[in-house]
Amino acid sequence: MKSIKAGVLDIAYAEFGPRDGVPVILLHGFPYDTNAYADVCGRLSDRGLRSVVPSLRGYGDTRFLAAATPRSGQQAALGADLLALMDALSIPKAILAGYDWGGRAACIVSALWPERVSGLVSCGAGYNIQNIAAAGMPVLPEEEYRYWYQYYFHSERGRIGLDINRRALCRLIWKLWSPNWAFDEATFERSAASFDNPDFVDVVIHSYRHRFGLAVGDPAFDTIESLLARQPDIMVPTIVMQGDADGVDPPAAEDAVASHFKARYERRILHGIGHNLPQEAPAAFANAILSLL
């Protein structure tokens, strides 16, 4: 892992492939880490692409530069971190690919700074920008029960539970969200080491409270949040990937978010694949990126 100062963070990142290759930034979600892209990076390197895989705020060796900086996990912070990383690495334009939190960061930069993005691969919901104003409206019960962990994190009991049982809780989430993925303990432990970051609990708890309007955001990101509240369209070529065995965000029969994508757009549904799509189906994920070239 390398590191670079970017915005309010010292971001840890891995880099693969030739320095002069087409840049691709690969972004992990919760509760995962950069290991999700190990096989994807190898496939992209073989095709001459340059892959950059950062640890998000609160994960791995990424650290805040100042103790006074709020440990925010809000969506605007994730987007701002990604843009700051691109600036720090002097990457003017890249393909962005991610899932869960990482997919959210990729969607935000694609929507607000499309001139910096040559293509987007987004998983799960596809259009991963949160509509916080509507977060208080309940959805169907069969959807609500899948969000138990978010409601758990709204309580102090949930904060303590994440802190003292972080490996057990995250392992359970892996199993529930990817029921067909037969990962072994060594695979889990490689990623679980990233959850020992001293800011992990604070960032995660704030993320799941802010998205429901239960926690105030970092004022530094107010302008970005106001832009995201408008639910901006995405004007770059996009491939959305969804696993039909995703235990938290399964694909619906109707593609309800397609209208947000105004350039080339395609939705790909993968049979038997769960939430951690790049680690479960690295060939399909890499092929989606390559098809955007």
Coordinates of N, CA, C and O in Angstrom, one line a residue, residues 57-177:
R57 N -12.3 6.4 3.8 CA -12.2 7.0 5.2 C -12.7 6.0 6.2 O -13.8 5.4 6.0
G58 N -12.0 5.8 7.3 CA -12.4 4.8 8.3 C -11.9 3.4 8.1 O -12.2 2.5 8.9
Y59 N -11.2 3.1 7.0 CA -10.8 1.8 6.7 C -9.3 1.7 6.5 O -8.7 2.6 6.0
G60 N -8.8 0.5 6.8 CA -7.4 0.2 6.5 C -6.4 1.2 7.1 O -6.6 1.7 8.3
D61 N -5.5 1.7 6.3 CA -4.4 2.6 6.8 C -4.7 4.0 6.5 O -3.9 4.9 6.7
T62 N -5.9 4.3 5.9 CA -6.3 5.7 5.7 C -6.6 6.4 7.0 O -7.2 5.9 7.9
R63 N -6.0 7.6 7.1 CA -6.1 8.4 8.4 C -6.5 9.8 8.1 O -6.2 10.4 7.1
F64 N -7.2 10.4 9.1 CA -7.5 11.8 9.1 C -6.2 12.6 9.4 O -5.5 12.2 10.3
L65 N -6.0 13.7 8.8 CA -4.8 14.5 9.0 C -4.9 15.3 10.3 O -3.9 15.6 10.9
A66 N -6.1 15.6 10.7 CA -6.3 16.5 11.9 C -7.3 15.8 12.9 O -8.4 15.3 12.4
A67 N -7.0 15.8 14.2 CA -7.9 15.2 15.2 C -9.2 15.9 15.2 O -10.2 15.3 15.6
A68 N -9.3 17.2 14.9 CA -10.5 18.0 15.0 C -11.5 17.8 13.8 O -12.6 18.2 13.9
T69 N -11.0 17.1 12.7 CA -11.9 16.9 11.6 C -13.0 16.0 12.0 O -12.8 14.9 12.5
P70 N -14.3 16.3 11.7 CA -15.4 15.4 12.1 C -15.2 14.1 11.3 O -14.9 14.0 10.2
R71 N -15.5 13.0 12.0 CA -15.4 11.7 11.4 C -16.7 11.4 10.7 O -17.5 10.5 11.1
S72 N -17.0 12.1 9.7 CA -18.2 12.0 8.9 C -18.1 10.8 8.0 O -17.1 10.6 7.3
G73 N -19.3 10.2 7.8 CA -19.4 9.1 6.8 C -20.5 9.5 5.8 O -20.9 8.6 5.0
Q74 N -20.9 10.7 5.7 CA -21.9 11.2 4.8 C -21.5 11.0 3.4 O -20.3 11.0 3.1
Q75 N -22.5 11.0 2.5 CA -22.2 10.7 1.1 C -21.3 11.8 0.5 O -20.4 11.5 -0.3
A76 N -21.5 13.0 0.8 CA -20.7 14.1 0.3 C -19.3 14.0 0.6 O -18.4 14.3 -0.2
A77 N -19.0 13.5 1.8 CA -17.6 13.3 2.2 C -16.9 12.2 1.3 O -15.8 12.4 0.9
L78 N -17.6 11.2 1.0 CA -17.1 10.1 0.2 C -16.8 10.6 -1.2 O -15.7 10.3 -1.8
G79 N -17.7 11.4 -1.8 CA -17.4 12.0 -3.1 C -16.3 13.0 -3.1 O -15.4 13.0 -4.0
A80 N -16.2 13.8 -2.0 CA -15.1 14.8 -1.9 C -13.8 14.1 -1.8 O -12.8 14.5 -2.3
D81 N -13.7 13.0 -1.0 CA -12.5 12.2 -0.9 C -12.0 11.7 -2.2 O -10.8 11.7 -2.5
L82 N -12.9 11.2 -3.0 CA -12.5 10.6 -4.3 C -12.0 11.7 -5.2 O -11.0 11.5 -5.9
L83 N -12.7 12.9 -5.2 CA -12.2 14.0 -6.1 C -10.8 14.4 -5.6 O -9.9 14.7 -6.4
A84 N -10.6 14.5 -4.3 CA -9.3 15.0 -3.7 C -8.2 14.0 -4.1 O -7.1 14.3 -4.4
L85 N -8.5 12.7 -4.1 CA -7.6 11.6 -4.5 C -7.2 11.8 -5.9 O -6.0 11.7 -6.3
M86 N -8.1 12.0 -6.8 CA -7.8 12.2 -8.2 C -6.9 13.4 -8.4 O -5.9 13.4 -9.2
D87 N -7.2 14.5 -7.7 CA -6.3 15.7 -7.8 C -4.9 15.4 -7.2 O -3.9 15.8 -7.9
A88 N -4.8 14.7 -6.1 CA -3.5 14.5 -5.5 C -2.7 13.6 -6.4 O -1.4 13.7 -6.5
L89 N -3.3 12.6 -7.1 CA -2.6 11.7 -8.0 C -2.4 12.3 -9.4 O -1.9 11.6 -10.3
S90 N -2.9 13.5 -9.6 CA -2.8 14.2 -10.9 C -3.5 13.3 -12.0 O -3.0 13.1 -13.1
I91 N -4.7 12.8 -11.7 CA -5.5 12.0 -12.6 C -6.6 12.9 -13.1 O -7.6 13.2 -12.4
P92 N -6.5 13.4 -14.3 CA -7.5 14.4 -14.8 C -8.9 13.7 -15.1 O -9.9 14.3 -14.9
K93 N -8.8 12.4 -15.5 CA -10.0 11.7 -15.9 C -9.8 10.2 -15.7 O -8.7 9.7 -16.0
A94 N -10.8 9.5 -15.2 CA -10.7 8.1 -15.0 C -12.0 7.4 -15.2 O -13.1 8.0 -15.1
I95 N -12.0 6.1 -15.4 CA -13.1 5.3 -15.2 C -13.3 5.0 -13.7 O -12.3 4.7 -13.0
L96 N -14.5 5.2 -13.2 CA -14.8 5.0 -11.8 C -15.6 3.7 -11.6 O -16.6 3.6 -12.4
A97 N -15.3 2.9 -10.7 CA -16.1 1.6 -10.5 C -16.2 1.3 -9.0 O -15.2 1.4 -8.3
G98 N -17.4 1.0 -8.6 CA -17.5 0.7 -7.1 C -18.8 0.1 -6.8 O -19.8 0.1 -7.6
Y99 N -18.9 -0.3 -5.6 CA -20.2 -0.9 -5.1 C -20.4 -0.4 -3.6 O -19.5 0.0 -3.0
D100 N -21.7 -0.3 -3.2 CA -22.0 0.1 -1.9 C -21.5 1.5 -1.6 O -21.7 2.4 -2.5
W101 N -20.7 1.8 -0.6 CA -20.2 3.1 -0.3 C -19.3 3.6 -1.5 O -19.4 4.7 -1.9
G102 N -18.5 2.7 -2.1 CA -17.7 3.0 -3.2 C -18.5 3.4 -4.4 O -18.1 4.3 -5.2
G103 N -19.6 2.7 -4.7 CA -20.4 3.0 -5.8 C -21.1 4.4 -5.6 O -21.3 5.1 -6.6
R104 N -21.3 4.7 -4.3 CA -21.9 6.1 -4.0 C -20.9 7.2 -4.4 O -21.3 8.2 -5.0
A105 N -19.7 7.0 -3.9 CA -18.6 8.0 -4.2 C -18.5 8.1 -5.7 O -18.4 9.3 -6.3
A106 N -18.5 7.0 -6.5 CA -18.3 7.1 -7.9 C -19.5 7.8 -8.6 O -19.3 8.6 -9.5
C107 N -20.7 7.5 -8.1 CA -21.9 8.2 -8.7 C -21.8 9.7 -8.4 O -22.2 10.5 -9.3
I108 N -21.4 10.1 -7.2 CA -21.4 11.5 -6.9 C -20.4 12.2 -7.8 O -20.8 13.3 -8.3
V109 N -19.2 11.7 -7.9 CA -18.2 12.4 -8.8 C -18.7 12.4 -10.3 O -18.6 13.4 -11.0
S110 N -19.3 11.3 -10.7 CA -19.8 11.3 -12.1 C -21.0 12.3 -12.3 O -21.1 12.9 -13.4
A111 N -21.8 12.5 -11.3 CA -22.9 13.4 -11.4 C -22.5 14.9 -11.3 O -23.0 15.7 -12.1
L112 N -21.6 15.2 -10.4 CA -21.2 16.6 -10.2 C -20.0 17.0 -10.9 O -19.9 18.2 -11.2
W113 N -19.1 16.1 -11.3 CA -17.9 16.5 -12.0 C -17.7 15.6 -13.2 O -16.7 14.8 -13.3
P114 N -18.7 15.5 -14.1 CA -18.6 14.5 -15.2 C -17.4 14.7 -16.1 O -17.0 13.7 -16.8
E115 N -16.8 15.9 -16.1 CA -15.6 16.1 -17.0 C -14.4 15.3 -16.4 O -13.4 15.1 -17.2
R116 N -14.5 14.8 -15.2 CA -13.4 14.0 -14.6 C -13.6 12.5 -14.8 O -12.8 11.7 -14.4
V117 N -14.7 12.1 -15.5 CA -15.1 10.7 -15.5 C -15.3 10.3 -17.0 O -16.1 10.9 -17.7
S118 N -14.6 9.2 -17.4 CA -14.8 8.7 -18.7 C -15.7 7.5 -18.8 O -16.2 7.1 -19.9
G119 N -16.1 6.9 -17.6 CA -17.1 5.9 -17.6 C -17.3 5.5 -16.2 O -16.5 5.7 -15.3
L120 N -18.5 4.8 -15.9 CA -18.9 4.5 -14.5 C -19.4 3.1 -14.5 O -20.2 2.7 -15.4
V121 N -18.9 2.3 -13.5 CA -19.5 1.0 -13.2 C -20.0 1.1 -11.8 O -19.3 1.4 -10.9
S122 N -21.3 0.9 -11.6 CA -21.9 1.1 -10.3 C -22.8 -0.2 -10.0 O -23.5 -0.7 -10.9
C123 N -22.7 -0.7 -8.8 CA -23.4 -1.9 -8.4 C -24.6 -1.6 -7.5 O -24.8 -0.5 -7.0
G124 N -25.4 -2.7 -7.3 CA -26.5 -2.6 -6.3 C -27.6 -1.7 -6.9 O -28.1 -1.9 -8.0
A125 N -27.9 -0.6 -6.2 CA -29.0 0.2 -6.6 C -28.7 0.9 -7.9 O -29.7 1.3 -8.6
G126 N -27.5 1.0 -8.3 CA -27.1 1.6 -9.5 C -26.9 3.1 -9.4 O -25.8 3.6 -9.5
Y127 N -28.0 3.8 -9.2 CA -28.0 5.2 -8.9 C -27.9 5.3 -7.3 O -28.9 5.2 -6.6
N128 N -26.6 5.4 -6.9 CA -26.4 5.3 -5.4 C -26.3 6.6 -4.7 O -25.9 6.6 -3.5
I129 N -26.9 7.6 -5.2 CA -26.9 8.9 -4.5 C -28.2 8.9 -3.6 O -29.3 8.7 -4.1
Q130 N -28.0 9.1 -2.3 CA -29.1 9.0 -1.4 C -30.0 10.2 -1.5 O -29.6 11.4 -1.7
N131 N -31.3 9.9 -1.3 CA -32.3 10.9 -1.3 C -32.7 11.1 0.2 O -33.6 10.5 0.7
I132 N -31.9 11.9 0.9 CA -32.1 12.0 2.3 C -33.4 12.6 2.7 O -34.0 12.3 3.7
A133 N -33.9 13.6 1.9 CA -35.2 14.2 2.2 C -36.3 13.2 2.3 O -37.3 13.4 3.0
A134 N -36.2 12.1 1.5 CA -37.3 11.1 1.5 C -36.9 9.9 2.4 O -37.7 8.9 2.3
A135 N -35.8 9.9 3.1 CA -35.4 8.7 3.9 C -36.4 8.3 5.0 O -36.3 7.2 5.4
G136 N -37.2 9.3 5.4 CA -38.1 8.9 6.5 C -39.4 8.2 6.0 O -40.2 7.7 6.9
M137 N -39.6 8.1 4.7 CA -40.7 7.4 4.2 C -40.5 5.9 4.2 O -39.5 5.4 3.6
P138 N -41.3 5.1 4.8 CA -41.1 3.6 4.9 C -41.3 3.0 3.5 O -42.0 3.5 2.6
V139 N -40.6 1.9 3.3 CA -40.8 1.1 2.0 C -41.5 -0.1 2.4 O -41.9 -0.3 3.6
L140 N -41.7 -1.0 1.4 CA -42.4 -2.3 1.7 C -41.7 -3.1 2.8 O -40.4 -3.1 2.9
P141 N -42.4 -3.8 3.6 CA -41.8 -4.6 4.7 C -40.7 -5.5 4.3 O -39.7 -5.7 5.0
E142 N -40.9 -6.2 3.1 CA -39.8 -7.1 2.7 C -38.5 -6.4 2.3 O -37.5 -7.0 2.3
E143 N -38.6 -5.1 2.1 CA -37.4 -4.3 1.9 C -36.9 -3.8 3.3 O -35.7 -3.8 3.5
E144 N -37.8 -3.4 4.2 CA -37.4 -2.8 5.5 C -36.6 -3.8 6.3 O -35.6 -3.4 6.9
Y145 N -36.9 -5.1 6.3 CA -36.2 -6.0 7.2 C -34.8 -6.2 6.8 O -33.9 -6.5 7.6
R146 N -34.4 -5.9 5.5 CA -33.0 -6.1 5.1 C -32.2 -4.9 5.6 O -30.9 -5.1 5.6
Y147 N -32.8 -3.9 6.1 CA -32.0 -2.7 6.6 C -31.9 -2.8 8.1 O -31.6 -1.8 8.8
W148 N -32.0 -3.9 8.7 CA -31.9 -4.1 10.2 C -30.6 -3.5 10.7 O -30.6 -2.8 11.8
Y149 N -29.5 -3.7 10.0 CA -28.2 -3.2 10.5 C -28.2 -1.7 10.6 O -27.6 -1.1 11.5
Q150 N -28.9 -1.0 9.6 CA -28.9 0.4 9.7 C -29.7 1.0 10.9 O -29.2 1.9 11.6
Y151 N -30.8 0.3 11.1 CA -31.6 0.8 12.3 C -30.9 0.4 13.6 O -31.0 1.2 14.6
Y152 N -30.2 -0.7 13.6 CA -29.3 -1.1 14.7 C -28.3 0.0 15.0 O -28.1 0.4 16.2
F153 N -27.7 0.5 14.0 CA -26.7 1.6 14.1 C -27.2 2.9 14.6 O -26.5 3.8 15.0
H154 N -28.5 3.1 14.5 CA -29.1 4.3 14.9 C -29.1 4.4 16.4 O -29.3 5.5 17.0
S155 N -29.0 3.3 17.1 CA -29.0 3.3 18.6 C -27.6 3.2 19.2 O -26.6 2.8 18.5
E156 N -27.5 3.6 20.4 CA -26.2 3.5 21.1 C -25.8 2.1 21.3 O -24.7 1.7 21.3
R157 N -26.9 1.2 21.5 CA -26.6 -0.2 21.6 C -25.9 -0.7 20.3 O -25.0 -1.5 20.4
G158 N -26.3 -0.2 19.1 CA -25.7 -0.6 17.9 C -24.3 -0.1 17.8 O -23.4 -0.8 17.2
R159 N -24.1 1.1 18.2 CA -22.7 1.6 18.2 C -21.8 0.7 19.0 O -20.7 0.4 18.6
I160 N -22.2 0.4 20.2 CA -21.4 -0.5 21.1 C -21.2 -1.8 20.4 O -20.1 -2.4 20.5
G161 N -22.3 -2.3 19.9 CA -22.2 -3.7 19.2 C -21.2 -3.7 18.1 O -20.5 -4.7 17.9
L162 N -21.2 -2.6 17.3 CA -20.3 -2.6 16.2 C -18.8 -2.5 16.7 O -17.9 -3.1 16.2
D163 N -18.7 -1.8 17.8 CA -17.3 -1.6 18.4 C -16.8 -2.9 18.9 O -15.7 -3.3 18.6
I164 N -17.5 -3.6 19.8 CA -17.0 -4.7 20.5 C -17.2 -6.0 19.7 O -16.5 -7.0 20.0
N165 N -18.1 -6.0 18.7 CA -18.3 -7.3 17.9 C -18.1 -7.0 16.4 O -18.8 -7.6 15.6
R166 N -17.2 -6.2 16.1 CA -17.1 -5.7 14.7 C -16.8 -6.9 13.7 O -17.4 -7.0 12.6
R167 N -15.9 -7.8 14.1 CA -15.7 -9.0 13.2 C -16.9 -9.9 13.1 O -17.2 -10.3 12.0
A168 N -17.5 -10.2 14.2 CA -18.7 -11.1 14.2 C -19.8 -10.5 13.4 O -20.5 -11.1 12.6
L169 N -20.0 -9.2 13.6 CA -21.1 -8.5 12.9 C -20.8 -8.4 11.4 O -21.7 -8.7 10.6
C170 N -19.6 -8.0 11.0 CA -19.3 -7.9 9.6 C -19.3 -9.3 8.9 O -19.7 -9.4 7.8
R171 N -18.8 -10.3 9.6 CA -18.9 -11.6 9.0 C -20.3 -12.1 8.8 O -20.6 -12.7 7.7
L172 N -21.2 -11.8 9.7 CA -22.6 -12.1 9.5 C -23.2 -11.4 8.3 O -23.9 -12.0 7.5
I173 N -22.8 -10.1 8.2 CA -23.3 -9.3 7.0 C -22.8 -9.9 5.7 O -23.5 -10.1 4.7
W174 N -21.5 -10.3 5.7 CA -21.0 -11.0 4.5 C -21.8 -12.2 4.1 O -22.2 -12.4 2.9
K175 N -22.2 -13.0 5.1 CA -23.0 -14.2 4.8 C -24.4 -13.9 4.4 O -24.9 -14.6 3.5
L176 N -25.0 -13.0 5.0 CA -26.4 -12.6 4.7 C -26.5 -12.0 3.3 O -27.4 -12.2 2.5
W177 N -25.5 -11.2 2.9 CA -25.5 -10.4 1.7 C -25.0 -11.2 0.5 O -25.3 -10.8 -0.6

